[in-house]
Amino acid sequence: MQNMEWKIYLKPVTEDYYTINIPAAVAHDTAGKDNEAAEELKFRFDKTPPVFTLSTDSPSFINVNTFTVEIESSEEIIGFTQTDISVTNATKLNFETITTGRKWSIDIRINSEGEASVYIDIEKAQDLAGNLSAASNVISITYDITPPTVSDLIVDDVTFNSADISFNVDEAGTYYFVLVYDTSLVPTVENVLNGTGYNGNAAVNSGNATSLITTANELFIEGLNFNTNYVLYLIALDALNNSTDLNYVQFTTMDVGIQGIDLSGINIYPNPSEGIFVVDLNNFFAIGNSIKLSVTNNKGEIILVKDATDEKVEFDLSNYASGIYYILIQHGNTYLNVPLMIK
C-alpha cells in the first residue's frame, strides 16, 4: 500500500478555537478496508495583540520615594523581562513573577523630587500565537518632600480684646495655630497640631482651617485680655502633610483707658455697691451709634457684655465675688474703662 499525503488550506472566519478531524470509515484502501478515525487537530485563531495593564495602590502624590506596580497581561505571553519595563526619573527594583506568563510586580524607587513614570512600550513581548504586545497604560507619580512656605504673617487692628492676623501660604493644604501668652516657652510643631501650648499646656486660642493660596488667610481672634503680650504660633501642611517649621508673630493688646471720649455726663452708680450697677450714658447715648458695654475681671477676662439700648444700662454682678472689676464702654474704635467695686 502506498502512503499518500494531502494538504488543506483553512481560512478562519472569527477569532476562536477550531477542530479538524477525520472520522472512521470515510475512505478505504484498495482492499476495501475502511480507514480508522484520525487524531483530532485543535488550534486557536488569534490575531489580537496582548495588552499590559499597570496598577498601583499608591496615590498620585507621595512623600516617600518607593512604590509598587503590578503588571498584568490580557493573555499568556512569552519573552517578558524586567528590561522591557520603561521608567523615567526612577530605578527598577525587585522584579517578581506572580503568575507565569500573566502577572508580575516591581518596586519603583523615584530618583528625585518631581514626577516619575512607569510604562511598557509596544512589541516588548508576544503571545503564544506570535502577536506582539501593545503599549501599556502609563502610571505617573509625583514625589514631593518640600514643605509649603508661610509669608507675610502680620497682626493688624489690635484692640484691647481682639486682633486681626493675616498670612500667605504657597501650597494648598491645612494650617494650624495656637495663641499663647508671651513667655520663653515655645510650643513644638506637635503641640500646635494638637492645639496646645508648650508641653501640652492649654492655649489661649487654637484652631485649623484649609489654606487659601489665591488670597491671604485671615484670623480674627477676640476675647483677649487687655494690655497683654501674646504670641501666635502657626504651621502649614501641604496635601502630603509636609510641614513648615514654626512661624510666629508677637503682639500686645491695647491698654484700657480713655480713648478720645468725653467723660462728662457719664455716671456709674452706686459704686461701690453690693453688685448692682447702673451706667447712665446721658448725652453720650445721643451719639446714636452702637455702644457696647463689657464687664471684665481684674485679669481682663470678659464676664458680661451688653449693648446699650437706652441711656441707662443696669448690670447685676451680685453673683460675683467681692473685688475690683472694670466696665469697658466702647463706641466704634474709641472706648473707656471705669473701675467698679463689689463690696
XYZ file of C-alpha atoms in Angstrom:
343
model
C 0.000 0.000 0.000
C 1.339 3.385 -0.924
C 1.299 6.213 1.665
C -0.345 9.364 0.425
C -0.425 12.969 1.763
C -2.902 15.760 1.268
C -2.849 19.474 2.180
C -5.831 21.614 3.102
C -5.874 25.393 3.482
C -8.273 26.823 6.089
C -9.411 30.434 6.446
C -10.870 31.059 9.940
C -13.830 33.424 9.965
C -13.511 34.715 13.538
C -11.039 34.519 16.392
C -11.929 31.246 18.060
C -10.873 27.649 18.705
C -11.121 25.255 15.730
C -11.028 21.447 15.439
C -10.104 19.315 12.403
C -10.913 15.628 12.433
C -11.308 12.727 10.010
C -13.826 10.224 11.287
C -13.591 6.480 10.682
C -14.940 4.794 7.540
C -14.838 7.776 5.247
C -12.255 6.130 2.959
C -10.873 2.666 2.242
C -7.851 1.150 0.741
C -7.681 -0.932 -2.445
C -8.505 -3.980 -0.431
C -11.740 -2.383 0.697
C -10.650 -1.888 4.273
C -12.095 1.275 5.938
C -9.859 3.915 7.481
C -9.597 4.429 11.168
C -10.502 7.786 12.771
C -7.618 10.244 12.731
C -6.352 12.054 15.832
C -8.112 15.380 16.159
C -6.149 18.534 15.425
C -7.132 21.548 17.522
C -5.916 25.101 17.096
C -6.880 28.615 18.015
C -7.027 31.512 15.594
C -5.736 34.642 17.387
C -4.711 37.934 15.827
C -5.247 40.207 18.860
C -2.071 41.581 20.470
C -1.696 41.051 24.219
C -2.253 44.152 26.355
C -0.374 45.051 29.552
C -2.245 46.760 32.391
C -0.246 48.539 35.098
C -1.759 49.304 38.505
C -0.615 50.610 41.886
C -2.096 51.268 45.313
C -0.009 54.440 45.583
C -1.726 57.839 45.389
C -0.619 60.154 42.600
C 1.284 62.410 45.049
C 3.590 60.877 47.664
C 6.310 61.943 50.094
C 8.023 58.541 50.203
C 10.241 57.635 47.273
C 9.237 53.988 46.628
C 6.016 52.434 45.381
C 4.972 49.080 43.909
C 3.465 48.457 40.467
C 1.578 45.329 39.452
C 1.677 44.254 35.802
C -0.915 42.001 34.214
C -1.200 40.735 30.665
C -4.546 40.141 28.966
C -3.328 36.676 27.925
C -0.371 34.373 28.391
C 2.821 35.755 26.886
C 6.435 34.785 26.468
C 9.679 36.736 26.404
C 8.805 39.391 29.005
C 11.542 40.531 31.423
C 12.357 43.485 33.695
C 14.281 45.173 30.874
C 11.009 45.573 28.945
C 9.677 47.974 31.598
C 10.431 51.660 30.980
C 10.742 54.283 33.727
C 11.566 57.992 33.928
C 13.196 59.595 36.986
C 13.155 56.212 38.706
C 15.011 52.963 39.311
C 13.507 49.466 38.931
C 13.825 47.079 41.887
C 12.624 43.624 42.959
C 11.014 42.352 39.748
C 8.965 39.282 40.625
C 6.771 36.836 38.723
C 3.427 36.245 40.418
C 1.755 34.083 37.734
C 3.937 32.716 34.943
C 3.224 34.481 31.677
C 0.398 36.589 33.125
C 1.254 38.632 36.211
C 4.306 40.367 37.744
C 5.205 43.019 40.315
C 8.039 45.515 40.556
C 9.151 48.187 43.038
C 9.868 51.640 41.680
C 12.228 53.991 43.523
C 11.938 57.630 42.493
C 15.322 59.249 41.979
C 14.491 62.894 42.783
C 11.594 65.190 43.608
C 9.137 65.595 40.771
C 7.186 63.258 38.533
C 8.196 59.654 37.864
C 6.503 57.416 35.307
C 6.287 53.695 34.533
C 5.120 52.117 31.268
C 5.709 49.271 28.803
C 6.306 50.215 25.184
C 4.926 48.349 22.160
C 6.275 44.981 20.970
C 8.056 44.068 24.207
C 6.583 40.541 24.369
C 4.421 38.198 22.325
C 1.551 35.836 22.951
C 1.514 32.143 22.085
C 0.213 32.973 18.591
C 3.143 35.291 17.976
C 1.195 38.558 18.239
C 3.446 41.323 19.560
C 2.213 43.220 22.609
C 0.532 46.632 22.578
C 1.703 49.580 24.717
C 0.527 49.660 28.320
C -1.079 52.489 30.250
C 1.270 54.946 31.971
C 1.480 55.357 35.747
C 2.713 58.780 36.863
C 3.551 59.546 40.497
C 4.772 62.874 41.882
C 7.319 62.769 44.699
C 7.171 65.832 46.978
C 9.041 66.347 50.235
C 9.189 70.156 50.121
C 7.013 71.845 52.774
C 4.868 74.868 51.942
C 6.058 78.359 52.786
C 4.301 80.847 55.069
C 4.942 84.522 54.346
C 3.654 87.962 55.344
C 2.486 86.842 58.802
C 1.293 90.123 60.323
C -1.040 91.412 63.031
C -3.427 94.265 62.270
C -6.175 96.172 64.066
C -5.214 95.216 67.608
C -7.703 96.425 70.229
C -7.878 95.829 73.959
C -9.553 92.435 73.420
C -9.071 91.385 69.770
C -6.608 91.181 66.891
C -6.693 90.570 63.128
C -3.956 88.275 61.809
C -3.195 87.544 58.155
C -0.632 85.458 56.253
C 0.030 83.805 52.893
C 0.680 80.129 52.076
C 2.092 78.987 48.736
C 0.595 75.450 48.682
C -2.867 74.071 49.240
C -3.358 72.165 52.486
C -4.214 72.962 56.107
C -2.834 75.464 58.601
C -2.824 75.083 62.395
C -2.329 77.783 65.010
C -2.163 78.293 68.756
C -2.253 81.583 70.631
C -0.374 81.652 73.950
C 0.825 84.214 76.436
C 4.242 85.587 75.511
C 6.776 83.634 77.571
C 10.094 81.978 76.852
C 8.337 78.598 76.495
C 7.949 77.742 72.803
C 5.499 75.001 71.754
C 6.587 72.229 69.411
C 5.081 71.505 65.994
C 3.230 68.599 67.618
C 1.839 70.951 70.277
C 0.473 73.239 67.553
C -1.060 70.310 65.668
C -2.770 69.244 68.900
C -3.953 72.788 69.660
C -1.905 73.125 72.847
C 0.869 75.355 74.131
C 4.294 74.395 75.441
C 4.469 70.844 76.807
C 0.747 70.341 76.173
C -0.421 73.259 78.341
C -3.716 74.858 77.402
C -3.583 77.548 74.722
C -5.499 80.833 74.855
C -6.903 80.038 71.412
C -6.248 77.415 68.744
C -7.678 76.028 65.534
C -7.097 74.909 61.966
C -8.539 75.582 58.530
C -7.939 74.971 54.843
C -5.098 77.096 53.497
C -6.008 79.629 50.830
C -3.396 80.074 48.114
C -5.055 82.671 45.870
C -5.662 85.202 48.624
C -4.468 85.978 52.146
C -5.565 83.747 55.021
C -7.170 85.761 57.825
C -7.767 85.076 61.519
C -9.866 87.228 63.805
C -9.271 86.440 67.482
C -11.285 88.067 70.232
C -11.903 87.625 73.940
C -8.331 88.624 74.758
C -7.079 90.321 77.893
C -6.178 93.997 77.716
C -2.560 95.178 77.900
C -1.281 91.598 77.498
C 1.582 90.170 75.432
C 0.666 87.277 73.129
C 2.420 85.068 70.592
C 0.628 83.296 67.768
C 2.420 80.165 66.511
C 1.439 78.791 63.131
C 2.397 75.895 60.862
C 1.124 74.930 57.413
C 0.872 71.436 55.920
C 0.510 70.605 52.252
C -1.660 67.799 50.905
C 1.100 65.261 51.721
C 1.482 66.556 55.304
C 4.876 68.105 54.596
C 5.073 70.646 57.421
C 6.627 74.070 57.754
C 8.721 74.961 60.758
C 7.078 77.096 63.434
C 6.102 80.564 62.247
C 5.180 83.118 64.874
C 4.128 86.715 65.408
C 4.013 88.703 68.663
C 1.601 91.455 69.638
C 0.298 93.306 72.678
C -3.338 94.192 73.197
C -4.122 97.823 73.981
C -4.486 99.074 77.499
C -7.945 100.150 78.576
C -8.426 103.825 79.286
C -9.801 106.967 77.789
C -9.577 106.916 74.009
C -10.964 110.230 72.765
C -14.205 110.076 74.732
C -15.531 113.000 76.742
C -16.416 111.579 80.185
C -18.689 114.469 81.057
C -22.227 113.314 81.611
C -21.476 109.591 82.099
C -22.291 108.383 85.586
C -21.991 104.921 87.197
C -23.790 104.386 90.477
C -23.770 103.149 93.126
C -20.062 102.479 93.075
C -19.041 100.660 95.300
C -22.197 98.517 95.558
C -23.382 95.081 96.567
C -23.259 94.100 92.876
C -25.962 96.191 91.173
C -24.556 98.999 88.991
C -26.313 101.457 86.702
C -24.434 103.081 83.817
C -26.070 106.399 82.919
C -24.790 107.387 79.475
C -26.772 110.652 79.368
C -25.714 112.741 76.371
C -23.164 110.193 75.221
C -26.028 107.884 74.245
C -27.334 110.620 71.950
C -24.437 109.976 69.553
C -26.808 107.427 68.089
C -24.244 104.789 67.165
C -23.855 101.337 68.650
C -22.483 101.391 72.197
C -21.140 98.188 73.707
C -20.532 97.708 77.414
C -18.326 94.899 78.695
C -17.512 93.956 82.284
C -14.097 92.375 82.914
C -12.437 90.977 85.989
C -9.027 92.103 87.218
C -7.379 89.670 84.752
C -9.007 91.353 81.799
C -11.359 88.435 81.149
C -14.779 89.475 79.865
C -17.552 88.170 82.105
C -20.592 90.101 80.864
C -21.475 92.041 77.697
C -24.441 94.273 76.883
C -25.405 96.564 74.006
C -26.826 99.916 75.100
C -30.456 100.230 74.094
C -31.238 103.115 76.449
C -29.418 105.878 78.299
C -29.359 103.736 81.437
C -27.948 100.205 81.441
C -28.088 98.055 84.567
C -25.554 95.330 85.450
C -26.217 92.679 88.091
C -22.908 91.349 89.393
C -24.250 90.185 92.731
C -23.236 86.587 91.996
C -19.588 87.547 91.612
C -17.020 87.720 94.394
C -16.122 90.982 96.087
C -13.301 92.911 94.483
C -12.337 95.221 91.646
C -13.947 94.880 88.224
C -13.935 97.123 85.172
C -16.604 98.288 82.781
C -15.465 98.990 79.230
C -17.629 101.390 77.258
C -16.937 101.064 73.535
C -18.190 103.276 70.751
C -16.694 102.351 67.356
C -12.920 102.428 67.731
C -12.996 104.514 70.902
C -13.520 103.216 74.403
C -13.018 103.968 78.080
C -12.517 101.937 81.188
C -14.094 102.626 84.606
C -13.341 100.565 87.725
C -16.200 99.026 89.712
C -16.007 97.755 93.259
C -18.220 94.984 94.645
C -18.350 95.141 98.449
